[in-house]
GROMACS .gro file of C-alpha atoms in nm:
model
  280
    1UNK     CA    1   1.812  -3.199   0.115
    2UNK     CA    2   1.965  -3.556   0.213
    3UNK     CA    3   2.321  -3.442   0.056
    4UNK     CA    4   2.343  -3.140   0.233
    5UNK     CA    5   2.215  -3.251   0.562
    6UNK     CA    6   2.546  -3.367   0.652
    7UNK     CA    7   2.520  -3.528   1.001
    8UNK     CA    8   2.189  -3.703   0.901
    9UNK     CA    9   1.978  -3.561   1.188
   10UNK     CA   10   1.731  -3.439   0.901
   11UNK     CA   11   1.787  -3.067   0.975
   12UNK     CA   12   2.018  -2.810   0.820
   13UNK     CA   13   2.196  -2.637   1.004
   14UNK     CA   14   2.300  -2.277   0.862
   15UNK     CA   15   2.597  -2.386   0.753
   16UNK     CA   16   2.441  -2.679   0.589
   17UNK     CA   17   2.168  -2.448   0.487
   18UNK     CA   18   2.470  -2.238   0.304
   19UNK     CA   19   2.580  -2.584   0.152
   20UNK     CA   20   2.262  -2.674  -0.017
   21UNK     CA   21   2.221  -2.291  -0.170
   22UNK     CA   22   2.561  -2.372  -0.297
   23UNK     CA   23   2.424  -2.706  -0.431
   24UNK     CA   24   2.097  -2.519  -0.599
   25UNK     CA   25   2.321  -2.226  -0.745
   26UNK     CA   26   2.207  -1.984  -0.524
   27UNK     CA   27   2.398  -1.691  -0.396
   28UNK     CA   28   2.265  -1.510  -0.160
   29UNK     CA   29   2.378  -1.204   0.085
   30UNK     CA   30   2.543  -1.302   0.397
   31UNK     CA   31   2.330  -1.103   0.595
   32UNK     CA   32   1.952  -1.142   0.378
   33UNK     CA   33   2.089  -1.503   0.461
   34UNK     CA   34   2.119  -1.541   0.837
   35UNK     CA   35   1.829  -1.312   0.861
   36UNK     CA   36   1.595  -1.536   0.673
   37UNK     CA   37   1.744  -1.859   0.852
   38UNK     CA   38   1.626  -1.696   1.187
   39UNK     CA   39   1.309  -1.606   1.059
   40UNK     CA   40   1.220  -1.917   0.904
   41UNK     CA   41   1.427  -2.121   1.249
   42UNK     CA   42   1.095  -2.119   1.431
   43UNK     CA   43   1.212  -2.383   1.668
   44UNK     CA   44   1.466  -2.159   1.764
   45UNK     CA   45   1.718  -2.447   1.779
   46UNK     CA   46   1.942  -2.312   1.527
   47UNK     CA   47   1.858  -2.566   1.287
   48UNK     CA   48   1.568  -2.638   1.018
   49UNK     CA   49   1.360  -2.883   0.983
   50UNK     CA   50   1.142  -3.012   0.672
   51UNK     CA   51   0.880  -2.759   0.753
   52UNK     CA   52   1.071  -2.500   0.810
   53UNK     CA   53   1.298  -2.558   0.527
   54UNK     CA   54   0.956  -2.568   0.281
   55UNK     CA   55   0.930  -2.210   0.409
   56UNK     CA   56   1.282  -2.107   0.373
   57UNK     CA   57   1.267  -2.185   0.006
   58UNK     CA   58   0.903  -2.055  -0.018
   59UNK     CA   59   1.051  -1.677   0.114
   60UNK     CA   60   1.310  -1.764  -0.195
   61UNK     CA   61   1.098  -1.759  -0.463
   62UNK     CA   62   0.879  -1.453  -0.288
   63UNK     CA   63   0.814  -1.171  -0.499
   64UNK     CA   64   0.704  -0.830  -0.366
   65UNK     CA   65   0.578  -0.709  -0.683
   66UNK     CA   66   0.386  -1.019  -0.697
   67UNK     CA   67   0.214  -1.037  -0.369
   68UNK     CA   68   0.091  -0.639  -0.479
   69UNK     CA   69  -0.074  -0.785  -0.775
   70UNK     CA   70  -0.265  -1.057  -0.577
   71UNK     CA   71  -0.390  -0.830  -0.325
   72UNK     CA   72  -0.512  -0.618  -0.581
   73UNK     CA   73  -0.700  -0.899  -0.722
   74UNK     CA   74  -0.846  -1.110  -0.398
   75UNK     CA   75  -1.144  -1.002  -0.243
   76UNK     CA   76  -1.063  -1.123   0.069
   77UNK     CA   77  -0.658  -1.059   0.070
   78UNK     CA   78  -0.592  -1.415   0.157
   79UNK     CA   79  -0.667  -1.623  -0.166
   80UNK     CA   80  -0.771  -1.601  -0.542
   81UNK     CA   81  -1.150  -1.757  -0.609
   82UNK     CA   82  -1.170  -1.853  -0.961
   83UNK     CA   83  -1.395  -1.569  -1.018
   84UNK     CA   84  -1.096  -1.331  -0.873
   85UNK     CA   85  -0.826  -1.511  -1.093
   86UNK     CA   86  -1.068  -1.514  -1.408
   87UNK     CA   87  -1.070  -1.109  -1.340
   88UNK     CA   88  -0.718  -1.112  -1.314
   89UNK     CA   89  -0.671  -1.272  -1.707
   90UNK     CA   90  -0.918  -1.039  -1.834
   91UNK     CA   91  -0.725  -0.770  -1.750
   92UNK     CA   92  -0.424  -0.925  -1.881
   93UNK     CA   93  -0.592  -0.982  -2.240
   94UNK     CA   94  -0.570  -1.400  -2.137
   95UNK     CA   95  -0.835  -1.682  -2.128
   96UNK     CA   96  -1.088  -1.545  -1.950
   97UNK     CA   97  -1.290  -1.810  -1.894
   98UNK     CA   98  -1.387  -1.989  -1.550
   99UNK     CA   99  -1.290  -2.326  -1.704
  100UNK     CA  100  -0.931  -2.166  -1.740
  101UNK     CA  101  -0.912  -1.987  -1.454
  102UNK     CA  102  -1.001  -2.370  -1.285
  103UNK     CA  103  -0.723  -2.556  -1.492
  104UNK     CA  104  -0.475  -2.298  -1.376
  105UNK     CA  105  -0.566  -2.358  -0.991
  106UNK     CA  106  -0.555  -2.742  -1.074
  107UNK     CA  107  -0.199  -2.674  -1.255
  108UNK     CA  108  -0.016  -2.428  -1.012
  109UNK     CA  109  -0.155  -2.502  -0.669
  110UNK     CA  110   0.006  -2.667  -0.427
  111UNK     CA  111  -0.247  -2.617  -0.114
  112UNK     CA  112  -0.428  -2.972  -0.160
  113UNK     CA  113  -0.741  -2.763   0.057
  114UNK     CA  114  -0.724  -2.456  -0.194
  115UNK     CA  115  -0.728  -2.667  -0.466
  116UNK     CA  116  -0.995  -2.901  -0.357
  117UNK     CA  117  -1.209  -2.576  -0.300
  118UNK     CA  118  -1.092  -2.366  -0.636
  119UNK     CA  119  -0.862  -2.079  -0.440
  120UNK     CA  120  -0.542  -1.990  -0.535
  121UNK     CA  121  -0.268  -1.937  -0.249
  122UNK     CA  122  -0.022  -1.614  -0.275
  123UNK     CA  123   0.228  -1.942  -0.333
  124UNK     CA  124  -0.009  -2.060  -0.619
  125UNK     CA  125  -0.019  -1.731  -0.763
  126UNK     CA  126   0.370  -1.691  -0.741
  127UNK     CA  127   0.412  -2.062  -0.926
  128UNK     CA  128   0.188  -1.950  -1.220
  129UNK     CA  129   0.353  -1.622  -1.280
  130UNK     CA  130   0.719  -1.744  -1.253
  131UNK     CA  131   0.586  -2.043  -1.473
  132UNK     CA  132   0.679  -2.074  -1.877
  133UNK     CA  133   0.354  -1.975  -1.961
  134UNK     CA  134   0.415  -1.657  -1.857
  135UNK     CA  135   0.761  -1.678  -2.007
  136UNK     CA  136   0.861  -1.295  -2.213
  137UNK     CA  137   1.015  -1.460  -2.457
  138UNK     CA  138   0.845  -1.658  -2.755
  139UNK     CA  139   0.838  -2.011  -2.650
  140UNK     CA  140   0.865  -2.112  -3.031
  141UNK     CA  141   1.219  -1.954  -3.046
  142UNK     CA  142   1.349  -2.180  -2.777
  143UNK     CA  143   1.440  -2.400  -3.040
  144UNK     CA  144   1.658  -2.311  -3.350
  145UNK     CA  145   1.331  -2.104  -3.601
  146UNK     CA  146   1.571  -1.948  -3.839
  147UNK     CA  147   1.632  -2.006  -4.179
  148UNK     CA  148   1.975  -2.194  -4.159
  149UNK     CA  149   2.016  -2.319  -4.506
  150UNK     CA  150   2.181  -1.967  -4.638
  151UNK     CA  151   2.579  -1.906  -4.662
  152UNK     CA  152   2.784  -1.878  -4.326
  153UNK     CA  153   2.875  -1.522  -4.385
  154UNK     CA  154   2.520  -1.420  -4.374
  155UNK     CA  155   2.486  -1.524  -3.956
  156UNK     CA  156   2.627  -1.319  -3.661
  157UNK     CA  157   2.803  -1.599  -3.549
  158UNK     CA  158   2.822  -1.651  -3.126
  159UNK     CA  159   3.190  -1.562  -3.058
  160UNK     CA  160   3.436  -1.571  -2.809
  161UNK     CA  161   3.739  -1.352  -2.779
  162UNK     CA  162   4.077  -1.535  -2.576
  163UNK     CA  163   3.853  -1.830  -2.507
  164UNK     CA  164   4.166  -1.974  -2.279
  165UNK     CA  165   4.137  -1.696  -2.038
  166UNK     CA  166   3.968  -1.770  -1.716
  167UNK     CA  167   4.026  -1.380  -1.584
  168UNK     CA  168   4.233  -1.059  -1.700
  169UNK     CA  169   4.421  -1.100  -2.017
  170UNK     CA  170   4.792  -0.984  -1.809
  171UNK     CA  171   4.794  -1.230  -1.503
  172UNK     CA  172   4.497  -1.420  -1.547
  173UNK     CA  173   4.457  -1.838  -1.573
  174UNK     CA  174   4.443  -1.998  -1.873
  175UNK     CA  175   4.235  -2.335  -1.893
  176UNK     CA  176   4.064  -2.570  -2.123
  177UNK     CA  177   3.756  -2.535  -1.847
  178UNK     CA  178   3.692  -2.228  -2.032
  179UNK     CA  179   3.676  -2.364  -2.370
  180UNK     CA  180   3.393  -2.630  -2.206
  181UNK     CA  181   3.211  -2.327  -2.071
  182UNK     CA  182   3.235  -2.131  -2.376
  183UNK     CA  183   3.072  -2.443  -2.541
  184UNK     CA  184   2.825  -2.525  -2.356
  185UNK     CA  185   2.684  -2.202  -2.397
  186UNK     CA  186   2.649  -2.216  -2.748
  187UNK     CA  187   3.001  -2.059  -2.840
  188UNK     CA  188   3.077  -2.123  -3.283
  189UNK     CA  189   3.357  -1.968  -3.264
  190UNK     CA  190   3.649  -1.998  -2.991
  191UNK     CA  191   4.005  -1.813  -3.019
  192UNK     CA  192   4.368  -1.992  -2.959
  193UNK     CA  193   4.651  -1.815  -2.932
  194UNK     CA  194   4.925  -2.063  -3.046
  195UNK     CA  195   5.299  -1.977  -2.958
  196UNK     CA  196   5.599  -2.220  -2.936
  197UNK     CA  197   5.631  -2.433  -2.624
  198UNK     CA  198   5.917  -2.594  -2.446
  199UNK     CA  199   5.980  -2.971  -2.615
  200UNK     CA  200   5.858  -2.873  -2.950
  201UNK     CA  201   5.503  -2.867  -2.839
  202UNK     CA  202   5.315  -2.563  -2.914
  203UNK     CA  203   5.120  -2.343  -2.591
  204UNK     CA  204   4.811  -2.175  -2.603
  205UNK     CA  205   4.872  -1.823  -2.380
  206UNK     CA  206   4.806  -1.461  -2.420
  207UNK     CA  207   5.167  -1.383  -2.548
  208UNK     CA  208   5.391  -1.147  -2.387
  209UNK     CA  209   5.208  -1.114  -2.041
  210UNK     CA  210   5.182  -1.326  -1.751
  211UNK     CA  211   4.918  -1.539  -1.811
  212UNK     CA  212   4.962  -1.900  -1.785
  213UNK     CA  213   5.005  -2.177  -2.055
  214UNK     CA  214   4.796  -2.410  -2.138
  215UNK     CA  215   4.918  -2.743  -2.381
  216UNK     CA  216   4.743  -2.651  -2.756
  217UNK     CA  217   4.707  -3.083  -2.767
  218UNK     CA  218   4.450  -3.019  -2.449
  219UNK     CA  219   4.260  -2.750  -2.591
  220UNK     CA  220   4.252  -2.940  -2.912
  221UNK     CA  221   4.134  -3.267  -2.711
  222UNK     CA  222   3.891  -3.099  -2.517
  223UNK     CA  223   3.724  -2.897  -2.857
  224UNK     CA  224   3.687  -3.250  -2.988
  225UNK     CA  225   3.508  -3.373  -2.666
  226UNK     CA  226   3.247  -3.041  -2.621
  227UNK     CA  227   3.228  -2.880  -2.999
  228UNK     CA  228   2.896  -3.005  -3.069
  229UNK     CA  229   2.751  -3.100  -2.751
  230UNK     CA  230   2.546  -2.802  -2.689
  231UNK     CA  231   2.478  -2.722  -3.080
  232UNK     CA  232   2.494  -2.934  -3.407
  233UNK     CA  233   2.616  -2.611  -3.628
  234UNK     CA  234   3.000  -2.574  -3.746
  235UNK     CA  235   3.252  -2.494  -3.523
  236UNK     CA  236   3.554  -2.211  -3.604
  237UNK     CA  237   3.868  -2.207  -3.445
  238UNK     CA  238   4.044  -1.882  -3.490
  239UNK     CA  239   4.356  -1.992  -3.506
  240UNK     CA  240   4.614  -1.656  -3.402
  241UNK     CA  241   4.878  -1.835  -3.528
  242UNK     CA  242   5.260  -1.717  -3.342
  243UNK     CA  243   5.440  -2.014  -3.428
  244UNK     CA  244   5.738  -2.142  -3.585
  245UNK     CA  245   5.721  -2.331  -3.917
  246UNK     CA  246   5.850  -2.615  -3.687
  247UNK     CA  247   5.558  -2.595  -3.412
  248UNK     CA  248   5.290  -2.527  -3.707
  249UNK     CA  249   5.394  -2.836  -3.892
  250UNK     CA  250   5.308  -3.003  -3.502
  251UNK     CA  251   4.982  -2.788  -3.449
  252UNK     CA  252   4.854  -2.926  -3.784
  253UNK     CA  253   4.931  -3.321  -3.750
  254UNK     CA  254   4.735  -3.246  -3.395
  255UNK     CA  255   4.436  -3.109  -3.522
  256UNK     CA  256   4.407  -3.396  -3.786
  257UNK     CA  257   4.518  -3.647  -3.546
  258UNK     CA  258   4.275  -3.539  -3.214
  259UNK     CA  259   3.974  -3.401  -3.467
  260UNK     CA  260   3.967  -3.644  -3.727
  261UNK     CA  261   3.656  -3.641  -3.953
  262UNK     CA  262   3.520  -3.381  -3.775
  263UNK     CA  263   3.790  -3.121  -3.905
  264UNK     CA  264   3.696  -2.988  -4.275
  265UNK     CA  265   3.980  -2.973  -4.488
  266UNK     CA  266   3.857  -2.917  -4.816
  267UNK     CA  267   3.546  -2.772  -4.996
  268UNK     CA  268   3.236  -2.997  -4.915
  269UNK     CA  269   3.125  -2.941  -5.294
  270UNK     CA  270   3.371  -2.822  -5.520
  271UNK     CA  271   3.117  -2.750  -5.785
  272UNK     CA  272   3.045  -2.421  -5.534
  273UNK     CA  273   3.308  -2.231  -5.424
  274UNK     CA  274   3.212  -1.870  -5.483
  275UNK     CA  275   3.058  -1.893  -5.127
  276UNK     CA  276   3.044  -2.097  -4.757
  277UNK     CA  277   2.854  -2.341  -4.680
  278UNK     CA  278   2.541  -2.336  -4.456
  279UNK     CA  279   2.525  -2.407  -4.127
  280UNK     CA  280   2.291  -2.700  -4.206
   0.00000   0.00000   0.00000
């Protein structure tokens, strides 16, 4: 809050508001935006403060199907009682014990009073549902669970197609920013599009359009930086390859130069070479 809170006063305005969604990655509808600012601007001052910025982000993270599932649940329509919340995971095929249903109030609830007393606020209940133990996805595969000791040829592979591209493939921008992004995601396998340059330096560019150029030493520099920053497993350039003998006698002392060790250029045991390697 202290970065976007720009003249210090220790209230956003909406603009500054606008700033720190920006900050949070939020994007939200100009108009569900200014009317939530008003609604939450109980001062009326056109500006926020702490309080009313704790229920700005609150009405964030709301969740109409949510607050129809704690309703259902409450007896009173207000809060969860242990006994309510134990009713709840029963019905859900969970831990239905009391001892649970307490360790969940202790984990997720934020109302020091609720708490204190075993009740669950409709915030509570909103942390614990949008929490990872209620995750869809297997928390074991969040990390790599896979055999990865078989031959290359036997993984889809994470690919991208004219990695340089940061929009259409006739006008758009090309950029190394979108080999970082495609690597940071998890990309193995990036595309460069090598045609002769101007100076005897080869350019990375969809040919015969538009687009612009990007310097194939850059990409080349910026693959070494990011290739295994986001995963450990081997990297493939595909390489569509437009240039003259000249320019691919330059593209090749790059990538040995720039890559190093890092660039395979032989088998890593000759003994086996009737398939790839593993990933591993």
């Amino acid at each position: 809050m202290k970065r976007a809170d720009l003249n210090h006063d220790e209230k956003l305005s909406y603009e500054e508001v606008q700033g720190l969604l920006t900050m949070i990655n939020i994007d939200l509808n100009e108009e569900y935006a200014r009317n939530l600012f008003k609604k939450c601007d109980r001062s009326c001052d056109g500006r926020l403060d702490h309080g009313e910025i704790e229920v700005f982000c609150r009405e964030l993270l709301r969740r109409p199907e949510l607050d129809a599932v704690f309703s259902r649940y409450s007896a009173n329509g207000c809060v969860l009682s242990t006994v309510d919340l134990k009713d709840f995971l029963k019905d859900q095929g969970e831990d239905s014990s009391l001892i649970h249903a307490q360790s969940l109030i202790l984990t997720y609830e934020l109302n020091e009073w609720a708490q204190k007393n075993g009740y669950m606020t409709p915030n509570g209940f909103t942390m614990y549902m949008l929490s990872k133990e209620n995750n869809v996805f297997d928390p074991d595969h969040a990390r790599v669970y896979q055999d990865m000791t078989r031959s290359l040829a036997h993984y889809f592979i994470s690919s991208s197609h004219n990695t340089y591209l940061t929009s259409d493939q006739v006008t758009g921008y090309s950029s190394t920013e979108a080999y970082i992004r495609a690597l940071n995601q998890g990309c193995r396998c990036v595309e460069l599009d090598c045609w002769d340059g101007d100076k005897g330096e080869p350019v990375i560019y969809h040919g015969h359009t538009l687009t612009s150029k990007v310097p194939f030493t850059e990409v080349i520099e910026t693959i070494a930086e990011y290739a295994f920053k986001a995963s450990p497993y081997p990297l493939i350039l595909s390489l569509e390859n437009h240039c003259s003998v000249e320019q691919q006698a330059v593209m090749a002392r790059h990538l040995r130069s720039i890559l190093g060790d890092k660039l395979l250029t032989k088998p890593l045991n000759e003994q086996q070479l009737q398939s790839l390697p593993s990933p591993e």
